[in-house]
Tab-separated table of C-alpha atoms and ligand atoms in Angstrom:
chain	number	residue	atom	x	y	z
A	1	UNK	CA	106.199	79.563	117.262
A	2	UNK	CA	106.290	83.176	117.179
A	3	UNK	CA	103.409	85.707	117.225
A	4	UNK	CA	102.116	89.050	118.476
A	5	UNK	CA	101.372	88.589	121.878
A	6	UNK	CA	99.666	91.432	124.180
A	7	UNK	CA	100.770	91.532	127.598
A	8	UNK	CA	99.441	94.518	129.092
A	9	UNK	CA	95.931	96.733	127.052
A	10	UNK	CA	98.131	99.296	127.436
A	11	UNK	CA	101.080	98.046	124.929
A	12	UNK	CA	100.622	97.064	121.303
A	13	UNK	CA	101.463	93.635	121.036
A	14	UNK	CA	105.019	92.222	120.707
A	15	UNK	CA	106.932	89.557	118.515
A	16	UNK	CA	107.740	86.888	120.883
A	17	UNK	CA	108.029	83.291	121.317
A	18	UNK	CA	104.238	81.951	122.240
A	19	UNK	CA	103.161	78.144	122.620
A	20	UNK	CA	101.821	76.908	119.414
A	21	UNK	CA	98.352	76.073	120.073
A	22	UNK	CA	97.427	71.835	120.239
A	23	UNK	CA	94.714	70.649	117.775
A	24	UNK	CA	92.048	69.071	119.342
A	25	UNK	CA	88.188	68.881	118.903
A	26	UNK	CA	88.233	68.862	115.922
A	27	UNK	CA	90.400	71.937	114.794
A	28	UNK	CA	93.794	71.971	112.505
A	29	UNK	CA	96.676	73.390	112.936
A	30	UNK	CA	97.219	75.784	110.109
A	31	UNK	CA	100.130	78.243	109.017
A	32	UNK	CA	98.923	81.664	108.373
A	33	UNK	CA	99.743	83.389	105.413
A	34	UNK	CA	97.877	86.535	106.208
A	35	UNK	CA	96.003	88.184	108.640
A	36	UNK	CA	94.297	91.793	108.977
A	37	UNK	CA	94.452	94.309	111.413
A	38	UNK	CA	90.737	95.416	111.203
A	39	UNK	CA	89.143	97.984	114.056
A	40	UNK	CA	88.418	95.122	115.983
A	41	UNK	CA	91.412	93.207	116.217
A	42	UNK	CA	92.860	96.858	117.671
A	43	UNK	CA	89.821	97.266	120.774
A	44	UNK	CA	90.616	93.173	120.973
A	45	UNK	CA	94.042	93.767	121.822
A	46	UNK	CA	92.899	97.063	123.806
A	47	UNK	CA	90.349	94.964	125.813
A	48	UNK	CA	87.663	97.311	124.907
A	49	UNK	CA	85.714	95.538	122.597
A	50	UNK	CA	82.265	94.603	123.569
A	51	UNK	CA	83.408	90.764	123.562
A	52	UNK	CA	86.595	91.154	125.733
A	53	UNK	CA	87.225	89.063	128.634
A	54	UNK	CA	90.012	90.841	130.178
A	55	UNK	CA	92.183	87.944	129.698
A	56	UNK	CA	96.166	88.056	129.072
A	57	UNK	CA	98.493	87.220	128.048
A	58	UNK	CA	96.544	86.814	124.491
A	59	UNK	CA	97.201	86.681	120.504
A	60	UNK	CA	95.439	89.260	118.652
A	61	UNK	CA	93.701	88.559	115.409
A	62	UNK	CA	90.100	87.756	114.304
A	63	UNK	CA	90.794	85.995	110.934
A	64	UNK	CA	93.296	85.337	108.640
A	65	UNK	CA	94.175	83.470	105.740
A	66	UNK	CA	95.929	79.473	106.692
A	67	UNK	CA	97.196	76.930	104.529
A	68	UNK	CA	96.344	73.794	105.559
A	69	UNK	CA	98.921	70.496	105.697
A	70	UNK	CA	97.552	69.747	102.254
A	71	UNK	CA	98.679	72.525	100.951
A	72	UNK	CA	95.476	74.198	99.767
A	73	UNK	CA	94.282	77.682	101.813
A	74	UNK	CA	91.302	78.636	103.461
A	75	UNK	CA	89.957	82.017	104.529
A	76	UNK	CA	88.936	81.135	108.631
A	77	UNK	CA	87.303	83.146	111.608
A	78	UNK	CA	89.298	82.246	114.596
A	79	UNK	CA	87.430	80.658	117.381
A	80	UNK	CA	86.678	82.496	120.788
A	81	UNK	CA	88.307	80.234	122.943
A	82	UNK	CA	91.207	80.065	120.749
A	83	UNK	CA	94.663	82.601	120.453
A	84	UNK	CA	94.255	84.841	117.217
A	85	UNK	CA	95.435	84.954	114.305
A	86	UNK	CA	98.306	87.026	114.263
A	87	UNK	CA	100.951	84.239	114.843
A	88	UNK	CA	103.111	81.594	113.094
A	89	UNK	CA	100.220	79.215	112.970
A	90	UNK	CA	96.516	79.390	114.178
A	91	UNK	CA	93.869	76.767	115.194
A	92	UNK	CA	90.739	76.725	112.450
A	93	UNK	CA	87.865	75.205	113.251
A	94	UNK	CA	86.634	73.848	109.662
A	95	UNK	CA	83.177	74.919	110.124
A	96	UNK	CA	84.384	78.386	110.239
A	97	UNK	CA	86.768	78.026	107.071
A	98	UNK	CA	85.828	78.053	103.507
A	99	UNK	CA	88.497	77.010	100.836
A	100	UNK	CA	90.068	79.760	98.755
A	101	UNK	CA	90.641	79.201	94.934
A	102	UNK	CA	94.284	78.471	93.976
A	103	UNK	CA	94.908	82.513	92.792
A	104	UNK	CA	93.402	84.266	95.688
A	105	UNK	CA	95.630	86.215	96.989
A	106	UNK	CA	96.290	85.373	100.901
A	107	UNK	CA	96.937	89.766	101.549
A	108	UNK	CA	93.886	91.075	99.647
A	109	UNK	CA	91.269	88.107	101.097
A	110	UNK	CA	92.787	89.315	104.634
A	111	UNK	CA	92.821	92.732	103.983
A	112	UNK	CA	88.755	92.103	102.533
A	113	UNK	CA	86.910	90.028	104.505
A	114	UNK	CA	86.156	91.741	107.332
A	115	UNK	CA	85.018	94.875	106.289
A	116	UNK	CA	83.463	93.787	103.505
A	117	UNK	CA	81.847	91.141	105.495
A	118	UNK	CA	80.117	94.101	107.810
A	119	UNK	CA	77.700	95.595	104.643
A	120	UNK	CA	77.018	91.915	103.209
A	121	UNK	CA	75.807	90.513	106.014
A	122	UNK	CA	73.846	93.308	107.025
A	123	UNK	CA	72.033	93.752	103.196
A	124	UNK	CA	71.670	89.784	103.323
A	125	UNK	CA	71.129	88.635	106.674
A	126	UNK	CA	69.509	91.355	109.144
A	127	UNK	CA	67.380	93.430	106.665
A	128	UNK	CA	65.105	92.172	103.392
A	129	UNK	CA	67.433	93.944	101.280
A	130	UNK	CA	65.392	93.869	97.506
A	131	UNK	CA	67.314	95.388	94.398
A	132	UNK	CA	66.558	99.062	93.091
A	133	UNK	CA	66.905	100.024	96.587
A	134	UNK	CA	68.702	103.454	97.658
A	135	UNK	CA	71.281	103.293	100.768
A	136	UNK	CA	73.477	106.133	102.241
A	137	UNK	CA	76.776	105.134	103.344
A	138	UNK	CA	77.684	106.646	106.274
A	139	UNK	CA	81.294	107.140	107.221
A	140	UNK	CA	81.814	105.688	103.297
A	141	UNK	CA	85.813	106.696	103.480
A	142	UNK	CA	87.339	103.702	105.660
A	143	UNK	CA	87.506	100.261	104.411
A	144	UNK	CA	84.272	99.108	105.547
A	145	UNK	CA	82.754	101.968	104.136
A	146	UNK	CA	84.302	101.863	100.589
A	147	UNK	CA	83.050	97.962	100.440
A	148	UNK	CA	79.861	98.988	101.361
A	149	UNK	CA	79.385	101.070	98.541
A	150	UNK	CA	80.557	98.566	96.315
A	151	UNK	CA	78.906	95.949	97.778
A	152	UNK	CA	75.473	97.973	97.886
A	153	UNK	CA	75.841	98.125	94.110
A	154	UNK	CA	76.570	94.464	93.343
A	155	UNK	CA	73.639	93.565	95.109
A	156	UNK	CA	71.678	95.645	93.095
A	157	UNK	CA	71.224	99.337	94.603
A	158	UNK	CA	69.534	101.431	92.490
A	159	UNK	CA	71.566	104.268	94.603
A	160	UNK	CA	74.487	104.784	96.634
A	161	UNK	CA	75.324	108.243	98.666
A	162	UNK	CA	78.450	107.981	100.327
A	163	UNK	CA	79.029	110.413	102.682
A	164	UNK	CA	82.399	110.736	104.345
A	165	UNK	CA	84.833	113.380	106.084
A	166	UNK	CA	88.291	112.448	103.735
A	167	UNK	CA	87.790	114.668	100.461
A	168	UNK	CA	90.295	113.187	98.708
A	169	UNK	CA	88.899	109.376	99.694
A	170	UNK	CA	84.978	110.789	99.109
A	171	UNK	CA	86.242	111.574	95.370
A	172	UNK	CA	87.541	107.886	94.709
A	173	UNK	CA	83.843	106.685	95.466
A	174	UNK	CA	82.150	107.349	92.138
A	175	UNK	CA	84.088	105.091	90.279
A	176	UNK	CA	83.424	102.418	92.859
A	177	UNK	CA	79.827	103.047	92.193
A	178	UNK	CA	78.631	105.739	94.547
A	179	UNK	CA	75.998	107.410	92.471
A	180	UNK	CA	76.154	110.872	94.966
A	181	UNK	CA	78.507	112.035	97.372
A	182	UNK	CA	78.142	114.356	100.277
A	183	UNK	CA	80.644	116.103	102.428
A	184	UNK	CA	80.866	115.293	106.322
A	185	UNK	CA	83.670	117.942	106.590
A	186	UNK	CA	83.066	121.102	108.255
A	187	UNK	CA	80.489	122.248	110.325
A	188	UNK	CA	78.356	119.012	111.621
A	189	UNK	CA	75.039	121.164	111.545
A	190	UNK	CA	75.645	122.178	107.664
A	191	UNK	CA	77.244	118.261	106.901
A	192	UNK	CA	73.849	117.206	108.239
A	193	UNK	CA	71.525	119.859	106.076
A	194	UNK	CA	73.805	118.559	103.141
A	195	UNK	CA	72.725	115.320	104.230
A	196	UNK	CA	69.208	115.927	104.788
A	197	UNK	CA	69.391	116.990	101.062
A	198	UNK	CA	71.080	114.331	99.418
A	199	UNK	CA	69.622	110.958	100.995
A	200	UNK	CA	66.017	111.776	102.520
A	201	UNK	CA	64.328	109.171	100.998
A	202	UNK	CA	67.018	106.613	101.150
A	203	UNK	CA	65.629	102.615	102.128
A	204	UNK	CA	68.890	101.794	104.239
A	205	UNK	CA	71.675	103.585	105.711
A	206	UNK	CA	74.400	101.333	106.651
A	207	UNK	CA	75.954	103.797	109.734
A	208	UNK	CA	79.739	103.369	110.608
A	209	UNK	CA	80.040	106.741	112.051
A	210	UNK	CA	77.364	106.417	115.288
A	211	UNK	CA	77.831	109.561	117.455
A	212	UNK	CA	77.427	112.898	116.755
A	213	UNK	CA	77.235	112.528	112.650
A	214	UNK	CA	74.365	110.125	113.243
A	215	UNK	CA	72.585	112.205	115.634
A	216	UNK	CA	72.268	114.626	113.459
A	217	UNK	CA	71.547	113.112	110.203
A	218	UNK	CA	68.573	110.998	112.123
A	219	UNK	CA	66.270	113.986	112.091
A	220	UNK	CA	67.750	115.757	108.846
A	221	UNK	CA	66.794	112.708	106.890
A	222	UNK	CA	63.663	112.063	108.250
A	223	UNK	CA	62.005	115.896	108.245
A	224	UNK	CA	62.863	116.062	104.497
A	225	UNK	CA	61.166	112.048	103.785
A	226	UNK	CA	58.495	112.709	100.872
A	227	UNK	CA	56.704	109.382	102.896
A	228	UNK	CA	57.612	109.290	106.270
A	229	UNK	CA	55.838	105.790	106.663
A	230	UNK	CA	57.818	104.103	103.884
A	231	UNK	CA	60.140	102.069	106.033
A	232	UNK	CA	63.987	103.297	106.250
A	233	UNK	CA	66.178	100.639	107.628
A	234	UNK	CA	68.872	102.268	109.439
A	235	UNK	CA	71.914	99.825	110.592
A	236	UNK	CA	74.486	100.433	112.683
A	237	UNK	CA	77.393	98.741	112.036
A	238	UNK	CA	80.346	100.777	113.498
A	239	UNK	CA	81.300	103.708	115.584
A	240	UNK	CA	84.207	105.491	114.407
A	241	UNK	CA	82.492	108.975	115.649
A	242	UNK	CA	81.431	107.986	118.562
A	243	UNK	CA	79.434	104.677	120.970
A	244	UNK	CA	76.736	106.921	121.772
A	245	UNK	CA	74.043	108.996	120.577
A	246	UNK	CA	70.533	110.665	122.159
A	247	UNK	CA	67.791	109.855	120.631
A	248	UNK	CA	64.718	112.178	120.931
A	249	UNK	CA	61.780	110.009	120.709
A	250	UNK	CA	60.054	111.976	118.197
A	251	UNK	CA	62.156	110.624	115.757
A	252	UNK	CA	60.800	107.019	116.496
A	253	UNK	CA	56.851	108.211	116.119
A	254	UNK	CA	57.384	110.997	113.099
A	255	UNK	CA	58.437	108.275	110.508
A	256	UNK	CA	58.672	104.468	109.978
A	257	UNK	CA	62.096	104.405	111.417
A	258	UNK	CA	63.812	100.988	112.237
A	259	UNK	CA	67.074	100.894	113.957
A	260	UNK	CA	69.047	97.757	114.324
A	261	UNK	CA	72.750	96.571	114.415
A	262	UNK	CA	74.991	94.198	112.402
A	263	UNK	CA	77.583	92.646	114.177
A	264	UNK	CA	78.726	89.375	116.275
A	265	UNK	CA	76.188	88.254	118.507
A	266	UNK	CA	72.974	89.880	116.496
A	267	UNK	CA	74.206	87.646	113.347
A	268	UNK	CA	75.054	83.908	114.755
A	269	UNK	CA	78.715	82.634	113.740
A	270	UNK	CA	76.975	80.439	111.678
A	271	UNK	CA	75.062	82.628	109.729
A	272	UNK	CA	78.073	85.285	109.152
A	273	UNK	CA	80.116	82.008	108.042
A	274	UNK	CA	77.169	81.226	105.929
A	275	UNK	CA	77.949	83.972	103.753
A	276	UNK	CA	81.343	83.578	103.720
A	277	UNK	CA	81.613	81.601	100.528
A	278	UNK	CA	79.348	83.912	98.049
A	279	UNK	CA	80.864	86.980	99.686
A	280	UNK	CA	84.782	84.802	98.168
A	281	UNK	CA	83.359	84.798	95.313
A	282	UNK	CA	82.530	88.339	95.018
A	283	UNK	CA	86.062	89.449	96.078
A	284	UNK	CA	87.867	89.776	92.498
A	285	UNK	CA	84.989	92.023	91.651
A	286	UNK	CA	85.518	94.333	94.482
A	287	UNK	CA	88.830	96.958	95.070
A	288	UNK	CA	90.490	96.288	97.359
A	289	UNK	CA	93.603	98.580	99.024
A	290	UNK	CA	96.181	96.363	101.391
A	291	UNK	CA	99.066	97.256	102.375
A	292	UNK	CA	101.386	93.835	103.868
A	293	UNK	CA	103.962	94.094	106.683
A	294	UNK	CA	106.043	91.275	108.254
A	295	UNK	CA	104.654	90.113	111.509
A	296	UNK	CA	108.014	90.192	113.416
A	297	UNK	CA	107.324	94.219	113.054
A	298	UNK	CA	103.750	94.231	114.090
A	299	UNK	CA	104.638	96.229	117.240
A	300	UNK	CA	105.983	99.371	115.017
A	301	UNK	CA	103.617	98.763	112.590
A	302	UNK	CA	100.420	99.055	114.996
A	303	UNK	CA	101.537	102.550	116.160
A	304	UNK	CA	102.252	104.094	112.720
A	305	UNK	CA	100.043	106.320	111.256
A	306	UNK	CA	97.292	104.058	108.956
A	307	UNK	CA	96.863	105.272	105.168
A	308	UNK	CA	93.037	106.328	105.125
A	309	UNK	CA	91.514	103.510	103.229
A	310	UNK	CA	94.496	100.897	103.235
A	311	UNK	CA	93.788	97.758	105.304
A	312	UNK	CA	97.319	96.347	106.630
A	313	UNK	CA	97.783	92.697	107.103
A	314	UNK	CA	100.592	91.250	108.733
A	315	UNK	CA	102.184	87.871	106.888
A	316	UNK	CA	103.857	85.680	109.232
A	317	UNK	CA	106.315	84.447	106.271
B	401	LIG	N1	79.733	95.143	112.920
B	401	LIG	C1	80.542	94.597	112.030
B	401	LIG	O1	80.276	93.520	111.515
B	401	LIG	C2	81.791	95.327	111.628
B	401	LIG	C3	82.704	94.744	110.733
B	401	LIG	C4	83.800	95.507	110.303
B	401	LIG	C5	83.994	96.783	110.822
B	401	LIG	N2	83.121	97.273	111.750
B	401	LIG	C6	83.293	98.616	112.312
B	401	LIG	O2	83.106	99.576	111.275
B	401	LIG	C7	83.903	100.719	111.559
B	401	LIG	C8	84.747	101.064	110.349
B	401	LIG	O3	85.667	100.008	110.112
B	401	LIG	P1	86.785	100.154	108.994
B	401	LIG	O4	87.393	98.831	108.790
B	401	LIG	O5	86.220	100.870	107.818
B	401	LIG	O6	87.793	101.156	109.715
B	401	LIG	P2	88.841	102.133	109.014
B	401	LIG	O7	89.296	101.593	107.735
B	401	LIG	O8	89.821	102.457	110.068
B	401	LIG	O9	87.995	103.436	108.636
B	401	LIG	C9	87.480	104.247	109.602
B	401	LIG	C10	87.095	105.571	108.923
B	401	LIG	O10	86.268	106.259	109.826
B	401	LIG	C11	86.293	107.609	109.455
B	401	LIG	N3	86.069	108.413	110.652
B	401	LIG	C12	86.772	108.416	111.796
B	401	LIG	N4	86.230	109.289	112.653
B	401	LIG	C13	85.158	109.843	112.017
B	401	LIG	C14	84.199	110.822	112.389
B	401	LIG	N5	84.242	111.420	113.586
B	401	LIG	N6	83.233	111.162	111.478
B	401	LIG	C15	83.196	110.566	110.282
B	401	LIG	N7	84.090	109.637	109.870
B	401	LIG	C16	85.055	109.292	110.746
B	401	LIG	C17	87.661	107.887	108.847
B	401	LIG	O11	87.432	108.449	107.570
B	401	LIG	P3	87.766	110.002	107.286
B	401	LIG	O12	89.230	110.042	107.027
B	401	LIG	O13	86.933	110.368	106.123
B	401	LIG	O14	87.400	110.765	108.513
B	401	LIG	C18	88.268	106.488	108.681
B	401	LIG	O15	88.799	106.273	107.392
B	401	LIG	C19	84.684	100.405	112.827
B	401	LIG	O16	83.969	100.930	113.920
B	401	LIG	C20	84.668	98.889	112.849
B	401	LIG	O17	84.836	98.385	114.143
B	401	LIG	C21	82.025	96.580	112.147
């Protein structure tokens, strides 16, 4: 078969011949229709993600859409131990699969999943998420970040403040359901005050910035709380700004502060897969922006320059 194969971290990947992978315990072969190339397929085929074993030659890809010798498609999370996604045809283990209705579209359920899956799982599975809660998006202009807003909503925020560098992107948000917006732009001490302003007395913050934007919206937020011990969930999900911060420990004893990740390994595969079918069903509701490109030009593709908000997926046929 042919796929995308990484031979060196160094190199996007390549369309080449690679051995189509054997079925055995348990898995099917599937072709793939469709499959995303999300943040983490990128530090996959970097071998910088947390998860990386160092090993090559590998297949890059995380998930994908497959249709299965019946004919019918599923929506799968590749296995660890198997090569990605980003190939002719993929292994799917059927406990990490869930069966797409006849119209879904194989390009927007790849383009979807994963960064929708990264604010559903967190509201549903690592926090007691209740309805007529507020939540500040931070970092709201990607993919995952526009989901989350959306998502936030549908499962029953009362408020959503998106917050966000990409004016143009931060101006699309209202009419996915961000009820206030605020600027990261600009000088990081001011974005932070504008913060503090907006989303003080937020319940959640679902944080895909990390770094220097989250170090200083920590104690913005939390010196301008009207109740410093009502709990504020803050969960970091991604790190586009930046793996570290410094945290000064006052900010752990001056309010009811809870800090905690979403992610692979705090979340079981079982439990992300778990929510894999109500988070399907959700998807016609939600907007989605893909943008498809044949596999066999996956190695241009990965280098060109990404439309802010636009998830490509690569389609094998
Ligand atoms: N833990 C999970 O389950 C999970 C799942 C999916 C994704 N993620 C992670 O979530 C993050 C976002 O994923 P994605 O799919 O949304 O990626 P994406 O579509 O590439 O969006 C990333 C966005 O980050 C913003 N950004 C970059 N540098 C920034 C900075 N210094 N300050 C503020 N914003 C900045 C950019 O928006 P502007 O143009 O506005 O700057 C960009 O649009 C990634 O780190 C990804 O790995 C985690």
């Amino acid at each position: 078969m042919y796929a995308a194969v990484v031979r060196s971290f160094d190199h996007p990947p390549r369309y080449e011949e690679f051995e189509a992978p054997r079925p055995g315990d348990g898995h099917v072969l599937v072709d793939v229709l469709a499959a995303g190339l999300h943040p983490r397929v990128r530090s996959g085929a970097a071998g910088t993600h947390y998860t990386s074993d160092g090993k090559l030659p590998l297949v890059p890809g995380v998930d994908g859409v497959g249709r299965l010798p019946d004919g019918s498609s599923v929506y799968f999370v590749a296995g660890d131990d198997v090569p990605g996604t980003m190939a002719e045809q993929a292994l799917v283990d059927p406990r990490r699969a869930v069966a797409l209705p006849a119209d879904a579209d194989p390009v927007v359920v790849a383009a979807a999943m994963n960064p929708a899956m990264s604010s559903w799982v967190a509201l549903r599975r690592r926090i007691s998420f209740r309805a007529g809660q507020s939540v500040l998006v931070l970092g709201a202009t990607g993919n995952a970040g526009q989901m989350a807003v959306q998502i936030a909503r549908r499962l029953g925020a009362a408020r959503v403040v998106a917050a966000g560098r990409d004016a143009d992107r931060l101006g699309l948000l209202g009419d996915l359901g961000a009820t206030e917006t605020v600027s990261l732009a600009g000088d990081p001490e001011e974005a932070a005050e504008r913060l503090g302003a907006a989303a003080a007395d937020v319940d959640v913050v679902i944080d895909y910035t990390w770094g220097e934007p989250t170090q200083r919206a920590m104690p913005a937020l939390l010196k301008r709380r009207a109740d410093r011990s009502a709990a504020l969930d803050w969960v970091q999900i991604g790190s586009v700004a930046g793996a570290e911060i410094a945290l000064p420990s006052f900010v752990l004893r001056a309010a009811n502060l809870r800090i905690l990740g979403s992610g692979q390994g705090s979340v079981t595969a079982a439990g992300i897969v778990a929510e894999l079918p109500s988070l399907i069903a959700e998807l016609p509701s939600l907007a989605v922006s893909a943008r498809s490109v044949p596999l066999a030009d996956v190695e241009s593709a990965w280098t060109a320059p990404a439309a802010p908000g636009t998830r490509l997926v690569l389609t094998p046929r």
